[in-house]
Amino acid sequence: MANTSQPVRRTALLAGGLAVLGLLSACGSENGTPPPSHSARASDAAPSAGTATDPGTAAAAGTPSDTAGSASASARTDGRCHTSELRAAVGRLDPGAGQRNFPLVLTNTSERTCTVYGYPGAAFVDASGKQLGPDPERAPGSPETLTLTPGASAWAGLSFSSPEISGARTATPAALLVTPPDERASLKVEWTAGAVPVGGKASSVSVTALEAGSGP
C-alpha cells in the first residue's frame, strides 16, 4: 500500500501545479498585453509620429515662405534680358575729333526686371540683309552687370572714323542689326545717319561695353 500511494500523490501534485500555471497564464492575459507587444506598437507608431519631422515633409511645410522669397527675388531680377524683351534704338550723333559716335540703346520693354552684361553685337546691312563691312571691334573696358527694371535702358557706344577724313571705302546701310549680349536673335534698327566705312585701312568700327542709361 505504501508503494501505491506515492505515485498517486505525485500525480495529484503535478495536476495541481498545472492548474496553478493555467491560472497565472489567464491572469496575465486579462491584466494586459505583455511588454513585447507594447514594443511592437511603439515601433508601428514611429513613422506616423515622425512624419512632421521627415525632411520631405519639412521642406513642404516651408514652401509658403520659400515661395514668397522666390517671388521677391523674381521681382528684383530674373536672369538676363532676352531679345524679345528689348527694344533697340540708335541715339543722336555725338561727333568727336574726326570721329562719329552713336549710342546704341537697349530698353527693357517687358514687365519684369532683367540684366544685361558685356558688349552688344552690331552689324550694318543693306536692304537685302547682307552685311556691310566687318564686325565691330570691342573697345577696351570693364563690363558690369546692369539691372534693367521695366522701361529702363542701357547703352553702348558705336564709333568709327569719319569717312570724309579717313578716306575709307564706304556704303550706306539700310539698317543696323543689334544683338543683345548672350543672345542670338537681333533687333533691326533703321539706319539714317549716312555712309559708314566698310573697307580700307581706316574702316574699323568699334563698340563699347554697355553702361546704364540712354547715352553719354
Tab-separated table of C-alpha atoms in Angstrom, residues 5 10 18 36 44 47 49 57 72 77 99 102 114 121 137 195 197 199:
chain	number	residue	atom	x	y	z
A	5	SER	CA	0.114	5.886	-2.565
A	10	ARG	CA	2.872	12.732	-7.301
A	18	LEU	CA	-0.515	22.634	-13.981
A	36	PRO	CA	6.915	42.580	-26.285
A	44	ASP	CA	4.446	50.918	-35.565
A	47	PRO	CA	6.635	56.529	-38.766
A	49	ALA	CA	4.861	60.413	-35.320
A	57	THR	CA	7.530	66.987	-45.094
A	72	SER	CA	10.575	88.611	-54.104
A	77	THR	CA	15.826	90.127	-61.188
A	99	GLN	CA	35.073	110.537	-85.151
A	102	PHE	CA	26.420	106.939	-81.736
A	114	CYS	CA	16.293	91.548	-66.076
A	121	GLY	CA	26.716	92.769	-81.279
A	137	GLU	CA	35.766	95.535	-82.644
A	195	ALA	CA	27.588	106.381	-95.215
A	197	PRO	CA	33.251	102.762	-93.592
A	199	GLY	CA	36.676	98.715	-96.401
